[in-house]
Amino acid sequence: MSNFKIIIPLLLVVILSACGEKYEGDYSYAVKDFTFTNQDGEQVSKSDMEGKFWVVDFIFTNCTTVCPPMTSNMADLQKQLKEAGLEEEVQLVSFSVDPKNDTPEILKSYAKARGGTFDNWHLLTGYDFETIKELSIKSFKSAVEKVAGSNQVMHSTRFFIVTPEGNAIKGYDGREQENMEKIVQDIEDMS
């Protein structure tokens, strides 16, 4: 009977430890479901990302400050992921925070001009401002606000790693080029 008393608690510990998060990060925010339009006019949803890591940012093409370097850094990240052999395992997702102006064609031209290609990068639009504001706040805990008297939008400058299960777990300053190498290393360590 005493062996039984030892085995049951040990079995319970093993079962409960298997139920935890597979990937460790700074936090774990479940990304809400979405289906939006990418730069090629195709519908892309959260379910299309299942089983892969993804790196997310928020940009807009009329941005006069942070978005040009962020987009260039995303293109650089894309190159580094390819060099590391992770191109097939990692999707890049840029959500426009100015969907009224950012058509698929404009987004494609914007990323292409900064060195991006589209095998694993989706630049998303096709929703209203309130939809992207809600997604940013609820899924990434990041504010999105229109700047009064301007065509500018305040948004996060973070690049977020999202797990294959759809949880945002880490964020990096997307304006800093040296963080692209850290993202690649962190994804390699989790793969």
XYZ file of C-alpha atoms in Angstrom:
191
model
C 0.000 0.000 0.000
C 2.868 2.423 0.695
C 4.198 2.054 -2.883
C 0.760 3.026 -4.150
C 0.862 6.211 -2.042
C 4.191 7.174 -3.642
C 3.319 6.244 -7.242
C 0.051 8.215 -7.424
C 1.576 11.582 -6.421
C 4.533 11.030 -8.782
C 2.187 10.164 -11.627
C 0.148 13.274 -10.878
C 3.284 15.471 -11.012
C 4.279 14.005 -14.387
C 0.788 14.522 -15.835
C 0.471 18.084 -14.550
C 3.935 19.084 -15.774
C 2.995 17.916 -19.270
C 0.034 20.326 -19.289
C 2.135 23.493 -19.076
C 3.202 25.870 -21.850
C 5.564 24.291 -24.355
C 7.401 27.562 -25.048
C 8.727 29.903 -22.401
C 8.752 33.643 -22.889
C 8.266 36.919 -21.085
C 4.469 36.475 -21.145
C 1.818 34.396 -22.919
C -0.994 36.242 -24.709
C -3.385 34.207 -26.858
C -3.687 35.855 -30.283
C -7.362 36.271 -31.215
C -8.689 34.703 -34.413
C -8.558 36.828 -37.545
C -8.981 36.563 -41.295
C -7.570 39.511 -43.248
C -6.284 40.294 -46.758
C -2.579 40.119 -47.578
C -0.476 42.024 -50.115
C -1.521 39.591 -52.884
C -5.243 39.970 -52.185
C -5.397 36.530 -50.522
C -7.246 35.782 -47.287
C -4.896 34.927 -44.423
C -6.111 33.760 -41.030
C -4.627 32.820 -37.710
C -5.274 29.171 -38.558
C -2.918 29.509 -41.563
C -0.082 30.090 -39.078
C -0.735 26.990 -36.961
C 2.327 24.834 -36.440
C 4.789 27.634 -37.246
C 6.413 30.418 -35.336
C 5.487 33.886 -36.513
C 6.934 37.320 -35.950
C 4.374 40.139 -35.811
C 4.623 43.904 -36.088
C 2.261 46.832 -36.628
C 3.041 49.401 -39.332
C 1.483 51.808 -41.827
C 2.860 53.148 -45.078
C 2.257 56.866 -44.405
C 4.313 56.618 -41.220
C 6.947 59.336 -41.029
C 8.964 57.957 -38.116
C 9.331 54.333 -36.971
C 7.749 52.242 -39.749
C 10.405 52.617 -42.475
C 13.217 51.256 -40.245
C 10.911 48.596 -38.776
C 9.966 47.392 -42.247
C 13.604 47.355 -43.346
C 14.444 45.374 -40.210
C 11.638 42.896 -40.961
C 13.150 42.411 -44.451
C 16.549 41.873 -42.808
C 14.991 39.394 -40.364
C 13.510 37.571 -43.345
C 17.001 37.239 -44.881
C 18.503 36.049 -41.594
C 15.762 33.448 -41.155
C 16.475 32.160 -44.667
C 20.220 31.962 -43.941
C 19.450 30.020 -40.742
C 17.247 27.571 -42.674
C 14.115 28.748 -40.844
C 12.288 30.346 -43.777
C 9.793 27.468 -43.993
C 9.200 27.352 -40.226
C 8.624 31.072 -39.535
C 5.976 33.394 -40.950
C 6.274 37.180 -40.799
C 3.061 39.148 -40.276
C 2.753 42.933 -40.524
C -0.653 44.351 -39.598
C -1.473 47.762 -41.054
C -2.812 50.218 -38.466
C -4.057 52.427 -41.326
C -6.215 49.962 -43.286
C -8.241 52.740 -44.928
C -5.164 53.876 -46.881
C -3.014 50.725 -46.943
C -4.330 48.656 -49.837
C -2.703 45.313 -50.663
C -0.851 46.925 -53.581
C 0.508 49.778 -51.457
C 1.668 47.383 -48.738
C 3.395 45.132 -51.274
C 5.218 48.058 -52.872
C 6.212 49.412 -49.439
C 7.798 46.128 -48.277
C 9.388 45.384 -51.652
C 11.068 48.827 -51.695
C 12.693 47.900 -48.368
C 14.002 44.519 -49.529
C 11.117 42.255 -48.561
C 9.887 39.202 -50.446
C 6.593 37.412 -49.953
C 7.207 33.678 -49.587
C 6.747 33.902 -45.811
C 5.724 37.546 -45.196
C 2.081 38.631 -45.030
C 1.284 42.347 -44.888
C -2.331 42.469 -43.779
C -5.195 44.909 -44.329
C -8.891 44.672 -45.247
C -10.458 45.557 -41.894
C -11.517 48.767 -40.167
C -9.426 50.747 -37.698
C -11.400 49.566 -34.651
C -10.758 45.924 -35.594
C -6.973 46.320 -35.681
C -7.010 48.469 -32.549
C -8.885 45.714 -30.700
C -6.584 42.961 -32.040
C -3.482 44.906 -30.984
C -4.805 45.606 -27.505
C -6.353 42.205 -26.756
C -3.757 39.959 -28.403
C -0.526 41.916 -27.884
C -1.410 44.295 -25.007
C -0.307 47.196 -27.239
C -2.181 50.455 -27.742
C -3.123 51.795 -31.181
C -4.442 55.362 -31.401
C -4.964 57.897 -34.157
C -2.972 61.086 -33.599
C -5.404 64.039 -33.443
C -5.146 66.489 -36.342
C -2.773 64.203 -38.272
C -2.688 61.212 -40.607
C -0.311 59.465 -38.188
C -1.121 56.535 -35.903
C 0.532 55.725 -32.590
C 1.335 51.997 -32.362
C 3.763 49.500 -30.905
C 7.322 49.343 -32.234
C 7.726 45.774 -30.948
C 8.337 42.661 -33.003
C 6.452 39.862 -31.241
C 7.301 36.168 -31.413
C 4.128 34.072 -31.599
C 4.360 30.331 -30.897
C 3.059 27.609 -33.225
C 0.036 27.386 -30.885
C -0.763 31.086 -31.358
C 0.545 32.721 -28.179
C 2.612 35.915 -28.208
C 5.478 35.227 -25.807
C 8.275 37.743 -26.453
C 8.751 41.259 -27.766
C 11.750 43.115 -29.160
C 12.284 46.737 -30.206
C 11.702 46.494 -33.954
C 13.579 49.742 -34.598
C 16.861 48.182 -33.462
C 18.558 46.175 -36.217
C 20.655 44.138 -33.766
C 17.461 42.632 -32.331
C 16.867 40.701 -35.564
C 19.749 38.386 -34.718
C 18.306 37.888 -31.208
C 14.924 36.919 -32.687
C 16.524 34.339 -34.981
C 18.555 32.916 -32.072
C 15.514 32.735 -29.784
C 13.467 30.931 -32.442
C 16.345 28.529 -33.110
C 16.603 27.813 -29.361
C 12.869 27.017 -29.203
C 12.761 24.925 -32.391
